[in-house]
PDB file of C-alpha atoms in Angstrom:
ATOM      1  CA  UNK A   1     -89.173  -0.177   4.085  1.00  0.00           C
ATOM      2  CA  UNK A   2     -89.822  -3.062   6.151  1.00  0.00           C
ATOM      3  CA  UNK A   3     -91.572  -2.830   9.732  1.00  0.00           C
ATOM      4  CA  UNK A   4     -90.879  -4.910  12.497  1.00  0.00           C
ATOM      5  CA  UNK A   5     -89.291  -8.240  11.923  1.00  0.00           C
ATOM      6  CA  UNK A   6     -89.193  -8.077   8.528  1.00  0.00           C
ATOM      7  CA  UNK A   7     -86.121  -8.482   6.211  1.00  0.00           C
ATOM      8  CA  UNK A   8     -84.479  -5.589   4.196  1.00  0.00           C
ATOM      9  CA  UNK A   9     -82.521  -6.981   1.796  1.00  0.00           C
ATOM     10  CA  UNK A  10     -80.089  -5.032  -0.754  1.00  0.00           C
ATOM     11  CA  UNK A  11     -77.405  -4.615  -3.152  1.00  0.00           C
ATOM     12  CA  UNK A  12     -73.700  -2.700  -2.399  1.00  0.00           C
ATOM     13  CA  UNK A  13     -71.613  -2.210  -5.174  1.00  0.00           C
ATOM     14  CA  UNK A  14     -68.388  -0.479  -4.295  1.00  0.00           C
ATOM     15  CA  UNK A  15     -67.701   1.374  -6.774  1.00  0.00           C
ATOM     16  CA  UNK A  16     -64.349   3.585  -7.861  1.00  0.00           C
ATOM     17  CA  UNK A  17     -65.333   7.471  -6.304  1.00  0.00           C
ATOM     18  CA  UNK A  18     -68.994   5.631  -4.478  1.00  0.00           C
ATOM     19  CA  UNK A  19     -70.844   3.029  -2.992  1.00  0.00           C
ATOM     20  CA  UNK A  20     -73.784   2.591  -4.453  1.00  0.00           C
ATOM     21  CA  UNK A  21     -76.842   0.743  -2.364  1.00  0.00           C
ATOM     22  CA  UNK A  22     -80.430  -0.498  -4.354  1.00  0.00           C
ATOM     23  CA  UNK A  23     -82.950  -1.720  -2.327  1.00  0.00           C
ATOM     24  CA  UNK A  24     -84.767  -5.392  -3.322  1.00  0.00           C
ATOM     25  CA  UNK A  25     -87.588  -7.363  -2.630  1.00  0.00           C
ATOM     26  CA  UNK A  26     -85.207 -10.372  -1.648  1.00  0.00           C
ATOM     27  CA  UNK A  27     -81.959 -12.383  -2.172  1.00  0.00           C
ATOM     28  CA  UNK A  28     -83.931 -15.252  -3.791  1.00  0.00           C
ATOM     29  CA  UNK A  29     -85.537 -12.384  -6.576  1.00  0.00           C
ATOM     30  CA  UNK A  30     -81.986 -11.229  -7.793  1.00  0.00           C
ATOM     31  CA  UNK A  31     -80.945 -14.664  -8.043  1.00  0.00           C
ATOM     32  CA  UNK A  32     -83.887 -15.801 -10.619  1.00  0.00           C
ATOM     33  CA  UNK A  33     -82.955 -12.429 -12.582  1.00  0.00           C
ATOM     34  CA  UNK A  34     -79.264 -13.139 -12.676  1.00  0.00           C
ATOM     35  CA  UNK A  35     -80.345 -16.650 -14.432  1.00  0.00           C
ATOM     36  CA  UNK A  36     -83.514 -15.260 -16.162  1.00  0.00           C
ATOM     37  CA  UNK A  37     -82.817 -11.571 -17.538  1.00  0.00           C
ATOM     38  CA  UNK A  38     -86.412 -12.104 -18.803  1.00  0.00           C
ATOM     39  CA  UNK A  39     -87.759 -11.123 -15.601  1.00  0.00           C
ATOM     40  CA  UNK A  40     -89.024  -6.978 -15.260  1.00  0.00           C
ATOM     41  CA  UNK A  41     -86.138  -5.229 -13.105  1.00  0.00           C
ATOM     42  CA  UNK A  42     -89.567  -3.925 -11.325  1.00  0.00           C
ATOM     43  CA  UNK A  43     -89.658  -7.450  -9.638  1.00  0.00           C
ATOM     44  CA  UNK A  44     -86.946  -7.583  -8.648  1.00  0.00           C
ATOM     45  CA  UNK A  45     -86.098  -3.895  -6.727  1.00  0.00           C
ATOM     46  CA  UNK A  46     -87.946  -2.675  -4.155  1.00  0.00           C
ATOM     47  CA  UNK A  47     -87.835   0.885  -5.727  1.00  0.00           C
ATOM     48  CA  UNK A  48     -86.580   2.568  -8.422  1.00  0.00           C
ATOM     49  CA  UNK A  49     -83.667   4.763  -6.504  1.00  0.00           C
ATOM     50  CA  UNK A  50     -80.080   4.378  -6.481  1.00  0.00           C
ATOM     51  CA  UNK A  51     -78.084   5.276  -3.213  1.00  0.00           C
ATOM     52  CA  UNK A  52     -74.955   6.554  -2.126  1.00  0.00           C
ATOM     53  CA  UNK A  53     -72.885   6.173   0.796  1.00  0.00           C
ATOM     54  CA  UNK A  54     -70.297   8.645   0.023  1.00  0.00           C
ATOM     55  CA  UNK A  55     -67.224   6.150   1.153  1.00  0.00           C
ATOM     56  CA  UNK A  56     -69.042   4.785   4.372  1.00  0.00           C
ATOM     57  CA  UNK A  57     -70.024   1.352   3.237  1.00  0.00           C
ATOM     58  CA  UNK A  58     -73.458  -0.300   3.195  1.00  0.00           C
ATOM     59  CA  UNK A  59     -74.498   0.202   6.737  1.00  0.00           C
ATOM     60  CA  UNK A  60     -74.317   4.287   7.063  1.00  0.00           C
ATOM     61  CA  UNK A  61     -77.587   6.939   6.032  1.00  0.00           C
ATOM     62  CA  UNK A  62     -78.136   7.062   2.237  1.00  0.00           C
ATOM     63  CA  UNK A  63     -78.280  10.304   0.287  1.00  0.00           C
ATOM     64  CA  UNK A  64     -79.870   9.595  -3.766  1.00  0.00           C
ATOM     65  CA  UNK A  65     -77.072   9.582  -6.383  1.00  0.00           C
ATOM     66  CA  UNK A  66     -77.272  12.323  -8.794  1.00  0.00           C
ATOM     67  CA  UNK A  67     -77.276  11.895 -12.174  1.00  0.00           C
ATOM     68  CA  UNK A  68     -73.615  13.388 -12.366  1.00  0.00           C
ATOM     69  CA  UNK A  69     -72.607  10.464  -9.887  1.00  0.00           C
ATOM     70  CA  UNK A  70     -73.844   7.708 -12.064  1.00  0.00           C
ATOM     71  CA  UNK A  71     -72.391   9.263 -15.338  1.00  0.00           C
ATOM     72  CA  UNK A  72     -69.152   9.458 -13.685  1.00  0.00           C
ATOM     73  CA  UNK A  73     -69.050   6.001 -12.055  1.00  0.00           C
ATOM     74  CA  UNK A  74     -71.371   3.985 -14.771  1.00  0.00           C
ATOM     75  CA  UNK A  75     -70.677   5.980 -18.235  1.00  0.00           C
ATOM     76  CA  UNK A  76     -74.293   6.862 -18.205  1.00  0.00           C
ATOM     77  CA  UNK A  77     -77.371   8.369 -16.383  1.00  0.00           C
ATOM     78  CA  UNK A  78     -80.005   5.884 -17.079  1.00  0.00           C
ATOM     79  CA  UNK A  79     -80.993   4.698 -13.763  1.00  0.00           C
ATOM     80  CA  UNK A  80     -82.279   1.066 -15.358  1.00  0.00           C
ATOM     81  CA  UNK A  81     -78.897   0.748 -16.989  1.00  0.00           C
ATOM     82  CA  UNK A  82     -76.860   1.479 -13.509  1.00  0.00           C
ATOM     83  CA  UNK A  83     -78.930  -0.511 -11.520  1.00  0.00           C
ATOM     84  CA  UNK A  84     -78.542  -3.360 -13.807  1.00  0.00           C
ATOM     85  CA  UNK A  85     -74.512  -2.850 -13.721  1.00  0.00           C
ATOM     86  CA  UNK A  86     -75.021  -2.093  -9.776  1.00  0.00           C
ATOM     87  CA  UNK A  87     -77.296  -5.738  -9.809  1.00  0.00           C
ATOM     88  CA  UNK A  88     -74.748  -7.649 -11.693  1.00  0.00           C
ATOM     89  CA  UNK A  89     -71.548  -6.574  -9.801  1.00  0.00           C
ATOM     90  CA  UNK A  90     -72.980  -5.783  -6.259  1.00  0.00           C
ATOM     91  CA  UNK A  91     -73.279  -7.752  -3.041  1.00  0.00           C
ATOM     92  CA  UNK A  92     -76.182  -9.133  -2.030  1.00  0.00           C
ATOM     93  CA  UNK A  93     -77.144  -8.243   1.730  1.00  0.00           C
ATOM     94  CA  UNK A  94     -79.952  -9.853   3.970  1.00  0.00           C
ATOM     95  CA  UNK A  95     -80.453  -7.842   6.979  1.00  0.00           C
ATOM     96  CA  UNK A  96     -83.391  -8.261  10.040  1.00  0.00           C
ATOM     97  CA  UNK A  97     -84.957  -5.148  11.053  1.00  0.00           C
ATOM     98  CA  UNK A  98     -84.867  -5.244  14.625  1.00  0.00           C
ATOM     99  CA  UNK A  99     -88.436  -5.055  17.002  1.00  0.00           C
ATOM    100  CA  UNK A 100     -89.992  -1.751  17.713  1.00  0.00           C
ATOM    101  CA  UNK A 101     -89.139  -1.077  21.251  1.00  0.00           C
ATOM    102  CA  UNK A 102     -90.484   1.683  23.747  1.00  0.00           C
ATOM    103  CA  UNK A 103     -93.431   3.260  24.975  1.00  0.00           C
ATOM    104  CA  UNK A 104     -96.499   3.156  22.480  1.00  0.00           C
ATOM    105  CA  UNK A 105     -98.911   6.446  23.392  1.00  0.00           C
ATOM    106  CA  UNK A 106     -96.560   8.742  25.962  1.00  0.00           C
ATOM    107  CA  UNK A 107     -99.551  11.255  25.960  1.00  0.00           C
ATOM    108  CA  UNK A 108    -101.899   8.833  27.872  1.00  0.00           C
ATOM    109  CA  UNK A 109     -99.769   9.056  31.059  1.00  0.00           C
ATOM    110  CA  UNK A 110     -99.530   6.336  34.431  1.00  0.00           C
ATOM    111  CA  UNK A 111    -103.551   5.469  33.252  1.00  0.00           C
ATOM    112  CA  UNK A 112    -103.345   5.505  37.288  1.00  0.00           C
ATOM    113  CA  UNK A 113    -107.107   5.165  38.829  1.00  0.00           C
ATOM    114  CA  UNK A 114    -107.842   8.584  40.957  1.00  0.00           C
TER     115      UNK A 114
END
């Protein structure tokens, strides 16, 4: 997952019961492996776990699908094989992780001279 300022980028696929959610290294990588299938899947995702969003569309907390999930929504349980049908038919999203904000070491107090 990124850390400050970075970019998270990912794939929703809306799918009949689901939404499903992959996470990739970016927009750009998908692209080339749309027009290249020659290029290792590992390239282009960020991780090797399918998500669902049980209904609440890309932007809610992420549970992993189960292997029922994917049979029933994809026809199989392979996770390459769904998260090439969840590559080819998803959206492609581009999000900015936002700055850390707030105090960086509460336990050192005011740091007040006595």
């Amino acid at each position: 997952m990124p850390r400050g300022n970075a970019s998270q980028s990912k794939v929703h696929y809306q799918g009949k019961d689901e939404d499903f959610v992959i996470m990739v290294d970016d927009i750009e990588a998908v692209q080339n492996w749309k027009n290249d299938r020659s290029i290792p899947l590992a390239q282009v995702v960020s991780g090797f776990k399918i998500f669902v969003t049980h209904k609440h569309g890309a932007q809610n907390a992420y549970d992993g699908a189960s292997k029922a999930t994917l049979e029933n929504e994809f026809g199989t349980s392979n996770e390459d094989e769904c998260m090439v049908k969840i590559l080819e038919g998803g959206a492609l999203q581009a999000t900015e992780a936002g700055e850390r904000q707030g105090p960086k070491n509460d336990s050192m107090g005011s740091r007040q001279a006595h």
